[in-house]
Short mmCIF file of C-alpha atoms in Angstrom, two decimals:
data_model
loop_
_atom_site.label_atom_id
_atom_site.label_comp_id
_atom_site.label_asym_id
_atom_site.label_seq_id
_atom_site.Cartn_x
_atom_site.Cartn_y
_atom_site.Cartn_z
CA MET A 1 -13.21 -5.79 12.12
CA LYS A 2 -10.30 -7.37 13.97
CA LEU A 3 -9.52 -10.88 12.75
CA ALA A 4 -8.54 -13.37 15.46
CA GLN A 5 -5.80 -15.89 14.84
CA ASP A 6 -8.18 -18.86 14.79
CA MET A 7 -10.36 -17.11 12.22
CA LEU A 8 -7.29 -16.25 10.16
CA ALA A 9 -6.30 -19.92 10.10
CA GLN A 10 -9.78 -20.90 8.98
CA MET A 11 -9.77 -18.20 6.29
CA ARG A 12 -6.50 -19.60 4.98
CA ALA A 13 -7.97 -23.08 4.95
CA ALA A 14 -11.03 -21.77 3.11
CA THR A 15 -8.97 -20.06 0.43
CA ARG A 16 -6.77 -23.14 -0.05
CA ASN A 17 -9.91 -25.21 -0.54
CA LEU A 18 -10.50 -23.13 -3.64
CA MET A 19 -7.59 -24.85 -5.34
CA GLY A 20 -9.47 -28.09 -5.64
CA SER A 21 -13.13 -27.17 -5.47
CA GLY A 22 -15.71 -25.12 -7.24
CA PRO A 23 -17.44 -21.94 -6.06
CA ALA A 24 -20.18 -23.76 -4.13
CA ALA A 25 -17.70 -25.64 -1.95
CA ALA A 26 -15.58 -22.50 -1.53
CA THR A 27 -18.63 -20.54 -0.41
CA GLU A 28 -19.50 -23.24 2.11
CA ALA A 29 -15.94 -23.26 3.48
CA ILE A 30 -15.93 -19.52 4.03
CA GLN A 31 -19.37 -19.67 5.59
CA GLN A 32 -18.09 -22.26 8.05
CA ALA A 33 -15.08 -20.11 8.91
CA LEU A 34 -17.28 -17.09 9.52
CA SER A 35 -19.75 -19.07 11.61
CA ALA A 36 -16.98 -20.56 13.74
CA ALA A 37 -15.69 -17.06 14.45
CA GLY A 38 -19.11 -15.84 15.52
CA LEU A 39 -19.61 -13.86 12.33
CA ALA A 40 -22.49 -15.86 10.89
CA PRO A 41 -24.36 -14.47 7.88
CA GLN A 42 -27.40 -13.96 10.11
CA ALA A 43 -25.55 -11.02 11.58
CA ALA A 44 -25.41 -9.45 8.15
CA ALA A 45 -29.14 -10.03 7.70
CA THR A 46 -29.84 -8.40 11.08
CA GLN A 47 -27.73 -5.41 10.10
CA GLN A 48 -29.59 -5.15 6.82
CA GLN A 49 -32.93 -5.12 8.66
CA GLN A 50 -31.67 -2.37 10.98
CA GLN A 51 -30.54 -0.32 8.01
CA GLN A 52 -33.95 -0.71 6.40
CA GLN A 53 -35.57 0.74 9.51
CA GLN A 54 -33.46 3.91 9.25
CA PRO A 55 -34.09 6.61 6.65
CA MET A 56 -31.71 6.23 3.72
CA ARG A 57 -29.33 9.09 3.03
CA ASP A 58 -27.66 9.32 -0.35
CA ILE A 59 -25.67 12.00 -2.14
CA ASN A 60 -27.33 11.00 -5.39
CA PRO A 61 -30.72 12.46 -6.37
CA PRO A 62 -33.75 10.21 -5.87
CA PRO A 63 -34.76 8.18 -8.90
CA ALA A 64 -37.46 9.55 -11.17
CA PRO A 65 -40.94 8.11 -10.61
CA PRO A 66 -41.85 5.21 -12.93
CA PRO A 67 -43.86 6.16 -16.04
CA ALA A 68 -47.63 5.81 -15.90
CA PRO A 69 -48.90 2.54 -17.37
CA ALA A 70 -50.07 2.73 -20.95
CA ALA A 71 -53.78 2.74 -21.69
CA GLY A 72 -55.18 -0.74 -21.67
CA ALA A 73 -52.33 -2.18 -19.62
CA GLN A 74 -53.23 -5.04 -17.35
CA PRO A 75 -53.68 -3.98 -13.68
CA GLN A 76 -51.97 -7.16 -12.59
CA ALA A 77 -48.76 -6.10 -14.39
CA ALA A 78 -48.74 -2.68 -12.74
CA ALA A 79 -49.34 -4.23 -9.36
CA ALA A 80 -46.48 -6.63 -9.96
CA GLN A 81 -44.15 -3.71 -10.77
CA GLU A 82 -45.09 -1.88 -7.58
CA ALA A 83 -44.83 -4.92 -5.32
CA PRO A 84 -41.70 -4.80 -3.15
CA ALA A 85 -39.04 -7.43 -3.72
CA ALA A 86 -39.34 -10.43 -1.47
CA ALA A 87 -36.89 -10.52 1.41
CA PRO A 88 -34.09 -13.03 0.84
CA THR A 89 -34.35 -16.34 2.61
CA PRO A 90 -31.72 -17.15 5.28
CA ALA A 91 -29.98 -19.42 2.78
CA GLN A 92 -29.92 -16.67 0.15
CA ALA A 93 -28.62 -14.15 2.70
CA ALA A 94 -25.86 -16.54 3.70
CA GLN A 95 -24.91 -17.11 0.07
CA GLU A 96 -24.82 -13.38 -0.68
CA PHE A 97 -22.79 -12.66 2.45
CA ALA A 98 -20.18 -15.31 1.62
CA GLN A 99 -20.00 -14.28 -2.04
CA ASP A 100 -19.46 -10.66 -1.01
CA PHE A 101 -16.77 -11.76 1.42
CA MET A 102 -15.07 -13.77 -1.32
CA SER A 103 -15.22 -10.84 -3.75
CA ARG A 104 -13.53 -8.64 -1.16
CA LEU A 105 -10.74 -11.20 -1.07
CA GLY A 106 -10.38 -10.82 -4.83
CA VAL A 107 -11.90 -14.16 -5.83
CA PRO A 108 -13.39 -13.75 -9.31
CA ALA A 109 -17.01 -14.66 -9.89
CA GLY A 110 -17.60 -18.09 -11.40
CA LEU A 111 -14.23 -19.46 -10.34
CA GLY A 112 -13.91 -22.87 -11.96
CA GLN A 113 -12.38 -26.02 -10.58
CA HIS A 114 -8.56 -26.12 -10.53
CA SER A 115 -8.37 -22.53 -11.83
CA PHE A 116 -7.10 -21.08 -8.54
CA ASP A 117 -3.38 -20.32 -8.32
CA MET A 118 -2.33 -19.25 -4.82
CA PRO A 119 1.09 -17.80 -5.77
CA SER A 120 -0.56 -15.39 -8.23
CA PHE A 121 -3.55 -14.60 -6.01
CA GLU A 122 -3.72 -10.80 -6.08
CA LEU A 123 -4.53 -8.46 -3.24
CA PRO A 124 -7.62 -6.42 -4.06
CA ASN A 125 -7.30 -2.68 -4.39
CA PHE A 126 -7.94 -1.30 -0.92
CA HIS A 127 -7.51 2.34 -1.85
CA PRO A 128 -10.64 4.12 -0.67
CA PRO A 129 -12.96 5.83 -3.15
CA GLY A 130 -13.22 9.59 -3.33
CA PHE A 131 -9.60 10.46 -4.02
CA ASN A 132 -8.46 12.15 -7.18
CA ALA A 133 -7.73 9.84 -10.10
CA PRO A 134 -4.20 8.98 -11.27
CA ALA A 135 -2.54 11.68 -13.33
CA ALA A 136 -3.42 11.36 -17.00
CA THR A 137 -1.14 14.10 -18.32
CA PRO A 138 2.67 14.04 -18.43
CA VAL A 139 4.59 15.62 -15.58
CA ASP A 140 5.93 19.11 -16.24
CA VAL A 141 9.68 19.03 -16.77
CA PRO A 142 11.64 22.29 -16.41
CA ALA A 143 14.11 23.43 -19.04
CA GLY A 144 17.33 21.45 -18.90
CA ALA A 145 15.83 18.57 -16.92
CA GLN A 146 14.87 15.12 -18.27
CA PHE A 147 12.23 12.56 -17.32
CA ILE A 148 13.23 9.55 -19.37
CA ASP A 149 11.94 6.00 -19.82
CA GLY A 150 13.97 2.92 -19.03
CA VAL A 151 13.58 -0.85 -18.88
CA TYR A 152 15.22 -3.47 -16.68
CA ARG A 153 15.14 -7.24 -17.19
CA ASN A 154 16.35 -10.19 -15.16
CA HIS A 155 15.32 -13.78 -14.41
CA ALA A 156 12.26 -12.53 -12.47
CA GLY A 157 10.82 -10.59 -15.40
CA THR A 158 10.78 -7.08 -16.85
CA ARG A 159 9.83 -3.75 -15.36
CA SER A 160 9.87 -0.31 -16.93
CA TYR A 161 10.76 2.83 -15.00
CA LYS A 162 11.08 6.58 -15.34
CA LEU A 163 14.21 8.42 -14.29
CA TYR A 164 14.24 12.10 -13.38
CA ILE A 165 17.50 13.92 -14.09
CA PRO A 166 17.44 17.47 -12.70
CA SER A 167 18.59 20.46 -14.71
CA SER A 168 21.36 20.95 -12.13
CA TYR A 169 23.05 17.73 -13.27
CA HIS A 170 26.30 18.39 -15.13
CA GLY A 171 28.12 15.12 -14.65
CA GLN A 172 28.65 15.33 -10.89
CA ALA A 173 27.85 12.47 -8.48
CA MET A 174 24.42 12.84 -6.88
CA PRO A 175 22.14 10.84 -4.55
CA LEU A 176 19.50 8.47 -5.95
CA ILE A 177 15.95 8.10 -4.60
CA VAL A 178 13.90 5.03 -5.62
CA MET A 179 10.16 5.80 -5.38
CA LEU A 180 7.61 2.95 -5.31
CA HIS A 181 4.06 3.98 -6.16
CA GLY A 182 0.88 2.65 -4.56
CA CYS A 183 -1.95 0.59 -6.05
CA THR A 184 -3.57 1.96 -9.24
CA GLN A 185 -0.78 4.54 -9.57
CA ASN A 186 2.02 4.92 -12.12
CA PRO A 187 5.34 6.80 -12.21
CA ASP A 188 3.88 10.00 -13.68
CA ASP A 189 1.06 10.07 -11.15
CA PHE A 190 3.34 9.34 -8.21
CA ALA A 191 5.85 11.97 -9.30
CA ALA A 192 3.08 14.55 -9.65
CA GLY A 193 1.55 13.76 -6.27
CA THR A 194 4.73 13.55 -4.18
CA GLN A 195 6.43 16.48 -6.00
CA MET A 196 9.69 14.61 -5.59
CA ASN A 197 10.98 15.87 -8.94
CA ALA A 198 10.73 19.48 -7.77
CA LEU A 199 12.70 18.54 -4.65
CA ALA A 200 15.25 16.77 -6.85
CA GLU A 201 15.82 20.10 -8.60
CA GLU A 202 16.31 21.81 -5.26
CA LYS A 203 18.41 19.11 -3.58
CA GLU A 204 20.28 17.91 -6.70
CA CYS A 205 19.50 14.20 -6.86
CA PHE A 206 18.27 11.55 -9.27
CA VAL A 207 14.82 10.02 -8.75
CA VAL A 208 13.77 6.73 -10.32
CA TYR A 209 10.18 5.46 -10.36
CA PRO A 210 9.81 1.71 -11.07
CA ALA A 211 6.45 0.81 -12.62
CA GLN A 212 4.40 -2.19 -11.59
CA THR A 213 2.59 -3.95 -14.43
CA GLN A 214 -1.03 -5.01 -14.61
CA GLY A 215 0.21 -8.41 -15.70
CA ALA A 216 1.88 -8.83 -12.30
CA ASN A 217 -1.05 -7.32 -10.39
CA SER A 218 -4.32 -6.16 -11.92
CA SER A 219 -4.41 -3.08 -9.64
CA ARG A 220 -0.69 -2.41 -10.18
CA CYS A 221 0.03 -3.10 -6.49
CA TRP A 222 3.51 -4.29 -5.62
CA ASN A 223 3.08 -7.86 -4.38
CA TRP A 224 4.46 -7.33 -0.88
CA PHE A 225 2.32 -10.17 0.52
CA ASN A 226 3.73 -12.94 -1.70
CA ALA A 227 6.37 -15.17 -0.13
CA LEU A 228 8.47 -15.14 -3.31
CA ASP A 229 8.49 -11.33 -3.29
CA GLN A 230 9.97 -11.26 0.22
CA GLN A 231 13.24 -12.97 -0.72
CA ARG A 232 16.56 -11.59 -1.82
CA ASP A 233 17.39 -12.10 -5.50
CA GLN A 234 13.85 -13.28 -6.19
CA GLY A 235 10.71 -11.70 -7.62
CA GLU A 236 10.01 -8.01 -7.37
CA PRO A 237 12.76 -7.15 -4.82
CA SER A 238 15.35 -8.32 -7.34
CA LEU A 239 13.73 -6.20 -10.07
CA ILE A 240 13.63 -3.05 -7.94
CA ALA A 241 17.18 -3.50 -6.69
CA GLY A 242 18.21 -4.22 -10.28
CA ILE A 243 16.67 -0.96 -11.49
CA ALA A 244 18.59 0.95 -8.82
CA GLN A 245 21.83 -0.80 -9.77
CA GLN A 246 21.24 -0.12 -13.47
CA VAL A 247 20.90 3.61 -12.79
CA ILE A 248 24.05 3.47 -10.64
CA ASP A 249 25.92 1.79 -13.49
CA GLU A 250 24.77 4.34 -16.07
CA TYR A 251 25.08 7.58 -14.05
CA PRO A 252 27.53 8.94 -11.45
CA VAL A 253 25.39 8.10 -8.41
CA ASN A 254 26.88 8.60 -4.97
CA GLU A 255 26.59 5.00 -3.82
CA ARG A 256 26.51 5.99 -0.14
CA GLU A 257 23.33 7.97 -0.80
CA VAL A 258 20.90 5.53 -2.41
CA PHE A 259 17.46 5.41 -0.74
CA VAL A 260 14.11 3.72 -1.31
CA ALA A 261 10.67 5.03 -0.37
CA GLY A 262 7.05 4.20 -1.15
CA LEU A 263 3.36 4.61 -0.42
CA SER A 264 0.97 1.89 0.78
CA ALA A 265 1.80 -1.29 -1.15
CA GLY A 266 4.88 0.57 -2.41
CA GLY A 267 5.79 1.43 1.19
CA ALA A 268 5.49 -2.21 2.23
CA MET A 269 7.71 -3.20 -0.71
CA ALA A 270 10.21 -0.45 0.14
CA VAL A 271 10.62 -2.03 3.59
CA ILE A 272 11.24 -5.43 2.01
CA VAL A 273 13.76 -4.11 -0.52
CA GLY A 274 15.63 -2.02 2.04
CA THR A 275 15.75 -4.96 4.44
CA LEU A 276 17.00 -7.43 1.83
CA TYR A 277 19.61 -5.10 0.27
CA PRO A 278 21.19 -3.09 3.12
CA GLU A 279 24.45 -2.83 1.18
CA LEU A 280 22.61 -1.01 -1.61
CA PHE A 281 20.16 1.24 0.25
CA ALA A 282 21.27 3.60 3.02
CA ALA A 283 17.78 4.27 4.41
CA VAL A 284 14.08 3.61 3.83
CA GLY A 285 11.07 5.93 3.73
CA VAL A 286 7.57 4.50 4.26
CA HIS A 287 4.21 6.22 3.99
CA SER A 288 1.12 4.26 5.09
CA GLY A 289 2.91 0.94 4.70
CA LEU A 290 3.39 -2.32 6.59
CA PRO A 291 6.25 -4.10 8.38
CA PHE A 292 8.64 -6.55 6.77
CA ALA A 293 7.02 -9.88 5.81
CA SER A 294 3.81 -8.96 7.61
CA ALA A 295 1.77 -11.27 5.37
CA GLN A 296 2.35 -14.55 3.59
CA ASP A 297 -0.90 -14.83 1.64
CA LEU A 298 -4.10 -12.95 0.99
CA PRO A 299 -5.96 -13.66 4.25
CA SER A 300 -2.98 -12.57 6.36
CA ALA A 301 -2.55 -9.48 4.14
CA LEU A 302 -6.16 -8.51 4.71
CA ALA A 303 -5.79 -9.10 8.44
CA ALA A 304 -2.60 -7.02 8.63
CA MET A 305 -4.06 -4.10 6.71
CA LYS A 306 -7.29 -3.95 8.67
CA GLY A 307 -6.16 -4.96 12.14
CA GLY A 308 -2.43 -4.42 12.29
CA ALA A 309 0.40 -6.77 11.43
CA MET A 310 0.95 -9.67 13.81
CA PRO A 311 4.67 -10.27 14.48
CA ASN A 312 5.84 -13.50 12.85
CA PRO A 313 8.80 -15.00 14.77
CA LYS A 314 9.79 -17.00 11.69
CA ARG A 315 9.99 -13.94 9.40
CA GLN A 316 11.38 -11.16 11.58
CA ALA A 317 13.55 -8.54 9.89
CA PRO A 318 17.22 -9.57 10.12
CA ALA A 319 19.56 -7.65 12.37
CA GLY A 320 21.64 -4.85 10.92
CA GLY A 321 18.86 -3.00 9.15
CA VAL A 322 19.01 0.53 7.79
CA PRO A 323 17.56 3.76 9.24
CA ILE A 324 13.88 4.29 8.53
CA ILE A 325 11.42 7.18 8.49
CA VAL A 326 7.71 6.35 8.72
CA PHE A 327 4.60 8.47 8.08
CA HIS A 328 1.09 7.29 8.94
CA GLY A 329 -2.27 9.01 9.35
CA ASP A 330 -4.20 8.13 12.49
CA ARG A 331 -7.46 8.16 10.48
CA ASP A 332 -6.19 5.67 7.92
CA THR A 333 -8.97 3.13 7.37
CA THR A 334 -7.07 1.32 4.59
CA VAL A 335 -3.88 0.39 6.45
CA ASN A 336 -4.34 0.40 10.21
CA LEU A 337 -2.12 2.74 12.24
CA ARG A 338 -0.84 -0.22 14.26
CA ASN A 339 1.21 -1.13 11.19
CA GLY A 340 3.14 2.11 11.52
CA ASP A 341 3.72 1.44 15.22
CA GLU A 342 5.09 -2.04 14.54
CA LEU A 343 7.06 -0.87 11.51
CA ILE A 344 9.10 1.71 13.42
CA ALA A 345 9.56 -0.69 16.35
CA GLN A 346 10.76 -3.40 13.96
CA GLY A 347 13.16 -1.02 12.23
CA VAL A 348 14.67 0.22 15.49
CA ARG A 349 15.03 -3.33 16.87
CA SER A 350 16.83 -4.56 13.77
CA GLN A 351 19.41 -1.79 14.00
CA ALA A 352 19.86 -1.59 17.77
CA GLY A 353 20.87 -5.26 18.05
CA GLY A 354 19.57 -5.58 21.59
CA LYS A 355 21.07 -2.30 22.78
CA ALA A 356 18.88 0.39 24.32
CA ALA A 357 17.73 3.12 21.97
CA ARG A 358 16.72 6.64 22.93
CA ALA A 359 13.33 8.06 21.92
CA ALA A 360 12.02 11.61 22.08
CA SER A 361 8.62 12.91 20.94
CA THR A 362 7.48 16.38 19.98
CA ASP A 363 4.06 17.66 18.89
CA GLY A 364 3.61 20.17 16.12
CA SER A 365 1.18 21.45 13.54
CA VAL A 366 1.12 22.81 10.02
CA PRO A 367 -0.54 26.26 9.64
CA ASN A 368 -4.11 25.60 8.47
CA GLY A 369 -3.17 21.92 8.27
CA HIS A 370 -2.75 18.78 10.33
CA ARG A 371 -1.29 18.33 13.76
CA TYR A 372 1.37 15.67 14.12
CA THR A 373 3.51 13.83 16.64
CA ARG A 374 7.13 13.22 15.62
CA THR A 375 9.15 10.63 17.53
CA THR A 376 12.88 10.28 16.90
CA HIS A 377 14.86 7.15 17.75
CA SER A 378 18.64 7.22 18.09
CA GLN A 379 21.56 5.26 19.45
CA ALA A 380 23.34 6.26 22.63
CA ASP A 381 25.87 8.26 20.60
CA GLY A 382 23.05 10.22 18.92
CA SER A 383 23.22 8.57 15.50
CA PRO A 384 19.70 8.27 14.06
CA LEU A 385 17.84 4.97 13.87
CA GLY A 386 14.47 6.21 12.73
CA GLU A 387 11.66 8.76 12.84
CA TYR A 388 7.94 8.16 13.22
CA TRP A 389 5.42 10.80 12.16
CA VAL A 390 1.81 10.22 13.24
CA ILE A 391 -0.36 12.71 11.36
CA HIS A 392 -3.50 13.46 13.31
CA GLY A 393 -6.69 13.51 11.26
CA ALA A 394 -5.01 12.24 8.08
CA GLY A 395 -6.15 9.22 6.08
CA HIS A 396 -4.52 7.01 3.48
CA ALA A 397 -2.74 9.64 1.40
CA TRP A 398 0.73 11.12 0.87
CA SER A 399 1.12 13.92 3.38
CA GLY A 400 1.91 17.33 1.91
CA GLY A 401 1.41 16.10 -1.64
CA SER A 402 -0.07 17.89 -4.63
CA ASP A 403 -3.62 17.34 -5.85
CA SER A 404 -2.17 16.93 -9.35
CA GLY A 405 -1.54 13.32 -8.32
CA SER A 406 -3.74 10.72 -6.63
CA TYR A 407 -3.90 9.77 -2.94
CA THR A 408 -2.44 13.00 -1.59
CA ASP A 409 -3.25 15.25 1.35
CA GLY A 410 -2.03 18.80 0.89
CA LYS A 411 -2.53 19.74 4.55
CA GLY A 412 0.93 18.45 5.38
CA PRO A 413 3.42 18.00 6.89
CA ASP A 414 5.52 17.61 3.75
CA ALA A 415 6.52 13.93 3.78
CA SER A 416 8.72 14.24 0.67
CA ARG A 417 10.79 17.09 2.09
CA GLU A 418 11.10 15.44 5.49
CA MET A 419 12.20 12.16 3.94
CA LEU A 420 14.99 13.87 2.00
CA ARG A 421 16.03 15.75 5.13
CA PHE A 422 16.18 12.47 7.09
CA PHE A 423 18.08 10.70 4.30
CA LYS A 424 20.69 13.45 4.40
CA THR A 425 21.26 12.92 8.13
CA VAL A 426 22.02 9.22 7.76
CA SER A 427 24.20 9.26 4.64
#
């Protein structure tokens, strides 16, 4: 469903009404917004009636027949059990539709008056069902390598992280990759799925995985849609940049080769961090993410994810950005492909500074895997500005990843390897 601008404004108004009203008033406000946009609850009731006319298909086995009534049971009771449930009234259907809509926005049931806090309003977990669960076992670490725990604290809070030190490290300066996991994930899971530690062994680099807390977001999403978390030296960007700087201070990192990458909410946050700290990060890698400052609150986040980010003239990425590589599946129903289109366009614009950039596209395929279209963007002198990989037939998952981690698609291409290859070309 594509959300028009007028509907988005009304959704924002409806959610802000929650700050000073109870659930009944909030439900009414959202109902009014939906009705004004032509999405009245009656449409949901009509759809429900159409679904009832079609045979139901379910992967679960049919329920067992009810037990026979005991001897002497009253016929009226048995008849009452067999009677179909009464169809909901229009008012009940409207209430259910609005409550479902509110729950999709993450509004808890029974929200009391004055209990709504917009700055801490969390984005619901939009990861689709059916993917493998986050890794529950520790990541395998080869002999001589280390995968150690760390903690960073500043005025914005505290975040833990895991740092991978390859067995090839013997005191020499090496690149650093900062990897930001997606919703519901953790450093071990993200490392297992992306296989970035194995590439760190091969390419000789450090990899650090900051960990989002459930206290900051119940689904462990990075809060890319919060205004505070889109500002330099504030919120989560300051914590992530601080973790990178702490590793640089403690190990001989080649400071010209520090990069940040992420998936989904982590990809959106990687764009923010790379944009805000261009002196720290040399390039950004994004998989299934969103453009810089593409949302300012929950309604605009939902709109951006489902319909594509709308450019915001007041919050455009500043000029002088860093090179960017973007991966996005064209069957992604969680974060719309239009976000990838706008993300690469935004990244190229910020670097080109009004000058013309060259673009060239090639089509390819992975044996027994996905087809893809790779578009490279460069300056007139050939220096790279960005790459955009559209993976045909892929959904919301890390391309070329391992099924030992969650939200991965092993059919490739290998996003981890291609990101490191791109990072090497711009350092």
